[in-house]
């Protein structure tokens, strides 16, 4: 199926790169908008969007221009000096999200780390928790990144096995369960934070019950605990609102952004909070060589500006509804579709097979052959998350490709 040329690229990557991923066998060389092209010029819908990092579409022209313009002027100063872009960028971003301050970082996991550090420090210095006793509650099935501290509270065995000793001070409770949250808060006075994904993306696009976030936030307020929303995947219009927490009018104490804050160009992440919380970090207590660099600042500002000015939230809402409605219509035709779930353009099909089945992978290969790229997550779920600039015609076309792929898979398996 694959050409010699493709096989040679794949072999080279497998030989020289750490083998921590299992990529779908397709070798890409170009991207524009909702499409990517492989080395033979075959065109695909990108329904992964680099895990929601390219919400604004591949090689977005406006972000590209901002990137190029700044690249020719000044890229990195380190925060040993001031630069003429960082303040402007953060003034804009904080005004859009409605927070006093932002801590600029680079990758998502780094921003999560920073948020945890802020939360702990707030716990000791403002909440007055006893030294080294602070505890942060997280949820089963979470994904917050890959650093040693972050994997310490992962519920996935392969993410943490043989990486110990792990960081202490975290407690895992069931996702979508405010009773358990309240029980934890009641019994432990040392809890300083609740870290949660508004929808669990890597966990298989798990959408919690209505008002879960609202109730959790209320409990956090009642027990003087910081509500920390990891919006790295759900934020920046992906679910049909600027932040997924906006669906329930919840204003987190700390918001973590990453992925689409970069427009796919250049790693930029950030932690948003008000001065009363961010203020616990003083000179010398946190930092990053690249965090807050002028190139990243310009890219992040333009990425948010593009999303806001083009109302990508609204498009994600409308296109997401259209996509799920049409997928649901396929359910009667394809018994393999057990459930369709998601919000905005963060969606998944749960397949009627077990988590170790080969079927999800085979379906992904079929979709690839038909011109649509999507990957299984958590075994029997397939995530569908195209760039948010996708239009109606493209959604309907992608539904056709998915439909065809299910049919072909069924025919082959019955032969
Ligand atoms: C991707 C992701 C991260 C980690 O971001 P990296 O840039 O890969 O470090 C953290 N939290 C969530 C919810 C994510 O989806």
XYZ file of C-alpha atoms and ligand atoms in Angstrom:
430
model
C 0.000 0.000 0.000
C 2.705 2.476 0.951
C 5.245 3.490 -1.689
C 8.964 2.874 -1.271
C 9.421 6.576 -0.739
C 6.891 6.630 2.075
C 8.418 3.552 3.632
C 11.843 5.151 3.609
C 10.589 8.255 5.462
C 8.789 6.082 7.977
C 11.803 3.840 8.469
C 14.098 6.823 8.985
C 11.795 8.337 11.570
C 11.496 5.017 13.359
C 15.240 4.524 13.313
C 16.380 7.933 14.472
C 13.492 9.224 16.553
C 12.506 8.024 20.007
C 9.718 5.533 19.514
C 7.134 7.083 21.803
C 4.337 7.373 19.249
C 2.530 5.013 16.916
C 1.726 7.284 13.959
C -0.809 6.494 11.311
C 1.188 5.497 8.222
C 0.934 8.638 6.121
C 3.802 11.019 5.356
C 2.729 14.642 5.163
C 4.534 17.489 3.501
C 2.069 20.336 3.146
C -0.882 21.869 4.946
C -3.362 24.628 4.230
C -6.568 25.404 6.067
C -8.426 22.190 6.888
C -6.293 20.109 4.511
C -2.928 18.375 4.532
C -1.142 16.704 1.613
C 1.136 13.671 1.605
C 4.400 13.382 -0.305
C 2.557 12.111 -3.390
C 0.214 15.081 -3.438
C -2.823 13.208 -2.080
C -5.090 15.545 -0.155
C -6.668 14.784 3.226
C -9.039 16.432 5.652
C -7.110 16.869 8.889
C -9.523 15.753 11.600
C -6.933 15.802 14.345
C -5.656 19.377 13.928
C -2.474 18.433 15.764
C -4.507 17.726 18.905
C -6.273 21.090 18.493
C -3.128 23.175 18.048
C -4.163 24.313 14.566
C -7.689 25.512 15.331
C -7.012 28.485 13.049
C -6.139 26.166 10.129
C -2.781 25.001 8.784
C -0.301 27.715 7.827
C -2.846 30.395 8.631
C -1.897 33.402 6.541
C -2.436 36.086 9.143
C -0.468 34.244 11.800
C 2.198 33.371 9.227
C 2.617 37.021 8.290
C 2.880 38.099 11.912
C 5.378 35.299 12.493
C 7.533 36.222 9.493
C 7.457 39.927 10.211
C 8.553 39.449 13.807
C 11.136 36.796 12.849
C 13.010 39.380 10.815
C 13.064 41.873 13.668
C 13.642 40.156 16.995
C 12.935 36.624 18.158
C 14.403 36.111 21.587
C 15.547 38.450 24.312
C 14.967 36.316 27.387
C 13.237 38.147 30.181
C 16.521 39.537 31.391
C 15.418 42.552 29.314
C 12.097 44.035 28.333
C 10.869 43.781 24.758
C 8.356 45.863 22.843
C 5.893 43.033 22.101
C 5.284 41.062 25.297
C 3.327 43.735 27.138
C 1.090 44.456 24.144
C 0.416 40.786 23.578
C -0.493 40.020 27.176
C -2.561 43.191 27.500
C -4.662 41.943 24.596
C -4.870 38.288 25.663
C -5.742 39.053 29.290
C -8.428 41.504 28.169
C -10.006 38.887 25.912
C -10.054 36.230 28.635
C -10.772 38.650 31.468
C -7.844 38.084 33.831
C -5.338 40.486 35.353
C -2.239 38.583 34.370
C -0.692 35.858 32.266
C 2.443 33.841 32.861
C 3.874 33.016 29.415
C 5.406 29.579 28.937
C 6.053 27.306 25.954
C 4.549 23.831 26.091
C 1.285 22.759 27.647
C 2.866 20.546 30.291
C 5.072 23.430 31.391
C 2.053 25.653 31.832
C 0.348 22.938 33.912
C 3.486 22.678 36.030
C 3.521 26.425 36.517
C -0.158 26.436 37.505
C 0.498 23.732 40.099
C 3.390 25.710 41.539
C 1.263 28.855 41.742
C -1.541 26.891 43.371
C 0.707 25.351 46.011
C 2.354 28.664 46.803
C -1.065 30.292 47.096
C -2.028 27.474 49.447
C 0.869 28.135 51.796
C 0.985 31.900 51.625
C -2.668 32.910 51.277
C -4.727 29.953 52.476
C -2.083 29.243 55.142
C -1.873 25.509 54.760
C 0.792 23.853 56.883
C 4.222 23.574 55.238
C 4.520 20.749 52.685
C 0.982 19.513 53.324
C -0.783 21.071 50.318
C -2.881 18.701 48.274
C -4.326 19.091 44.783
C -7.275 17.068 43.549
C -7.271 15.719 39.980
C -9.592 13.413 38.042
C -9.441 9.844 36.887
C -8.727 9.610 33.151
C -6.944 12.965 33.134
C -4.328 14.072 30.670
C -2.245 17.094 31.620
C 1.101 16.375 29.954
C 4.278 14.395 30.426
C 6.568 15.961 33.016
C 7.497 13.952 36.084
C 5.124 15.834 38.367
C 2.263 15.741 35.899
C 2.557 11.997 35.275
C 2.659 11.506 39.042
C -1.103 11.976 39.075
C -1.887 10.270 35.790
C -4.287 7.339 36.026
C -2.658 5.629 33.051
C -0.203 2.924 34.001
C 2.022 3.217 30.943
C 2.419 6.977 31.486
C 4.006 6.517 34.889
C 5.468 3.042 35.224
C 9.207 3.085 35.980
C 9.421 6.855 35.994
C 9.363 7.072 39.781
C 9.901 8.251 42.427
C 6.879 10.391 41.688
C 5.735 13.724 43.109
C 3.491 13.568 46.152
C 0.538 15.729 47.050
C -2.101 14.724 44.536
C -5.293 12.772 44.939
C -7.274 11.248 42.084
C -11.065 11.234 42.242
C -13.687 10.167 39.730
C -14.366 12.603 36.882
C -17.850 14.049 36.695
C -18.541 13.355 40.353
C -19.131 16.392 42.552
C -20.189 14.254 45.525
C -16.758 12.761 45.695
C -15.221 16.195 45.302
C -17.241 17.482 48.226
C -16.322 14.447 50.309
C -12.621 15.158 49.693
C -12.992 18.832 50.528
C -14.833 17.999 53.749
C -12.300 15.547 55.051
C -9.081 17.346 54.101
C -8.357 20.944 55.062
C -5.085 20.914 53.153
C -6.630 20.851 49.702
C -5.539 23.923 47.777
C -6.567 23.171 44.208
C -8.838 21.207 41.899
C -7.288 20.641 38.459
C -9.786 19.594 35.804
C -10.325 19.370 32.049
C -13.762 20.758 31.101
C -13.948 17.887 28.605
C -11.394 15.103 28.821
C -9.786 15.184 25.389
C -7.108 12.512 25.515
C -9.358 10.550 27.840
C -11.587 9.906 24.817
C -13.636 13.119 24.541
C -15.492 12.555 27.804
C -18.168 15.227 28.202
C -19.278 15.611 31.835
C -22.879 16.176 32.920
C -24.383 19.595 32.567
C -23.419 21.880 35.471
C -20.536 19.669 36.566
C -18.113 22.562 36.206
C -20.498 24.998 37.819
C -21.077 22.782 40.852
C -17.365 22.027 41.145
C -16.557 25.716 41.065
C -19.147 26.434 43.748
C -17.626 23.761 45.963
C -14.171 25.214 45.375
C -15.429 28.610 46.485
C -17.092 27.178 49.543
C -13.957 25.355 50.671
C -11.474 28.028 49.567
C -9.860 25.835 46.907
C -8.531 27.113 43.569
C -10.456 25.892 40.533
C -7.847 25.267 37.839
C -9.164 24.624 34.327
C -6.827 22.894 31.903
C -8.190 24.402 28.682
C -5.143 23.474 26.625
C -7.246 21.315 24.306
C -10.759 22.644 24.936
C -9.905 26.341 24.950
C -9.685 28.895 22.142
C -13.072 28.187 20.544
C -12.690 24.420 20.127
C -15.928 23.495 21.913
C -17.990 26.386 20.576
C -17.086 28.976 23.202
C -13.839 30.829 23.814
C -13.290 28.580 26.833
C -15.221 25.374 27.453
C -15.934 26.693 30.962
C -17.912 29.536 29.349
C -20.685 27.048 28.509
C -21.553 27.037 32.210
C -20.521 30.623 32.907
C -17.764 29.374 35.145
C -14.792 31.644 35.685
C -11.867 29.490 36.826
C -9.368 30.902 39.300
C -6.602 29.707 37.005
C -6.871 28.947 33.281
C -4.190 27.001 31.444
C -3.817 27.581 27.698
C -1.545 25.969 25.126
C -1.932 24.276 21.765
C -4.009 26.730 19.645
C -2.416 29.672 21.461
C 0.393 28.904 19.012
C -1.760 28.753 15.892
C 0.409 25.721 15.187
C 3.489 27.815 14.500
C 5.596 28.050 17.561
C 5.078 26.579 21.013
C 3.373 29.107 23.266
C 1.419 28.336 26.411
C 0.257 30.380 29.335
C -1.343 30.544 32.735
C -4.056 33.131 33.344
C -4.997 34.343 36.806
C -5.801 37.476 38.726
C -3.104 39.429 40.527
C -4.219 38.120 43.927
C -3.185 34.633 42.821
C -0.418 35.294 40.288
C 1.136 37.666 42.796
C 2.464 34.783 44.880
C 5.221 34.345 42.286
C 8.018 36.819 42.985
C 11.288 37.616 41.239
C 13.402 34.512 40.791
C 10.673 32.055 41.751
C 9.743 30.902 38.260
C 11.044 31.411 34.769
C 11.776 30.132 31.298
C 14.377 31.183 28.739
C 11.863 31.163 25.921
C 8.744 32.070 27.901
C 7.543 35.528 26.915
C 9.841 35.925 23.923
C 8.750 38.535 21.354
C 8.163 36.029 18.570
C 5.958 33.857 20.773
C 4.185 36.961 22.055
C 3.318 38.092 18.530
C 2.235 34.612 17.462
C -0.015 34.168 20.504
C -1.627 37.568 20.075
C -2.346 36.996 16.402
C -3.620 33.454 17.063
C -6.174 34.737 19.577
C -7.046 37.763 17.449
C -7.728 35.549 14.457
C -9.932 33.218 16.502
C -11.912 36.071 18.050
C -12.274 38.295 14.987
C -13.438 35.404 12.833
C -15.773 34.130 15.546
C -14.391 30.616 15.374
C -16.530 29.785 18.428
C -19.704 30.320 16.464
C -18.445 28.297 13.536
C -17.334 25.485 15.853
C -20.815 25.473 17.402
C -22.700 25.372 14.113
C -20.367 22.973 12.324
C -20.144 20.776 15.411
C -23.927 20.401 15.553
C -24.058 19.624 11.846
C -21.271 17.068 12.195
C -22.809 15.237 15.168
C -26.304 15.273 13.660
C -25.020 13.672 10.506
C -22.895 11.138 12.362
C -25.910 10.201 14.438
C -27.826 9.549 11.238
C -25.177 6.994 10.278
C -25.806 5.035 13.467
C -28.680 3.004 12.084
C -26.673 2.123 8.994
C -23.433 1.231 10.745
C -23.911 -0.837 13.877
C -20.250 -0.309 14.705
C -21.111 3.252 15.737
C -22.137 2.864 19.334
C -22.198 6.481 20.376
C -21.416 9.937 19.076
C -20.314 12.511 21.634
C -18.641 15.866 21.929
C -19.166 19.588 21.954
C -18.463 22.107 19.228
C -15.769 20.588 17.057
C -14.295 18.314 19.711
C -16.062 15.045 18.966
C -15.639 11.301 19.056
C -17.319 8.150 17.889
C -17.345 5.339 20.419
C -17.108 2.117 18.476
C -18.996 -1.011 19.418
C -15.884 -3.105 19.960
C -13.525 -3.665 22.867
C -10.581 -1.392 23.635
C -7.991 -3.842 22.315
C -9.770 -4.477 19.050
C -7.961 -3.869 15.741
C -11.106 -2.341 14.257
C -10.472 1.300 15.276
C -7.033 1.220 13.675
C -8.402 -0.435 10.524
C -11.110 2.186 10.330
C -8.499 4.939 10.606
C -6.567 3.344 7.744
C -9.754 3.175 5.647
C -10.473 6.831 6.343
C -6.916 7.678 5.411
C -7.336 5.848 2.108
C -10.524 7.822 1.523
C -8.854 11.124 2.358
C -9.579 11.863 6.005
C -7.101 11.672 8.878
C -8.280 10.770 12.377
C -6.836 8.494 15.045
C -8.165 6.189 17.723
C -7.868 7.388 21.303
C -8.393 5.209 24.378
C -8.802 2.084 22.273
C -12.275 2.138 20.823
C -12.895 5.846 20.372
C -12.048 7.905 17.327
C -11.622 11.618 17.831
C -12.826 14.037 15.165
C -11.488 17.554 15.631
C -10.950 19.464 12.380
C -9.627 23.024 12.231
C -12.376 25.424 13.300
C -12.459 27.206 9.946
C -14.142 24.212 8.317
C -17.296 25.052 6.306
C -20.598 23.296 5.719
C -19.662 21.771 2.387
C -16.482 20.359 3.895
C -18.341 18.907 6.884
C -20.816 17.161 4.571
C -17.984 15.862 2.417
C -16.152 14.524 5.454
C -19.328 12.773 6.608
C -19.438 11.060 3.214
C -15.850 9.908 3.572
C -16.531 8.546 7.061
C -19.697 6.816 5.824
C -17.824 5.197 2.939
C -15.043 4.057 5.249
C -17.491 2.330 7.600
C -19.163 0.625 4.626
C -15.885 -0.622 3.185
C -14.736 -1.909 6.546
C -18.019 -3.786 6.966
C -17.825 -5.321 3.486
C -14.268 -6.502 3.990
C -15.019 -8.016 7.366
C -18.049 -9.892 6.042
C -16.108 -11.361 3.114
C -1.973 18.366 25.056
C -2.412 18.617 26.425
C -1.488 18.930 27.448
C 0.003 18.914 27.231
O 0.446 19.846 26.290
P 1.907 19.669 25.656
O 2.088 20.902 24.815
O 1.897 18.418 24.846
O 2.877 19.584 26.767
C -1.982 19.209 28.703
N -3.303 19.187 28.962
C -4.208 18.896 28.011
C -5.667 18.906 28.359
C -3.800 18.578 26.719
O -4.705 18.243 25.796
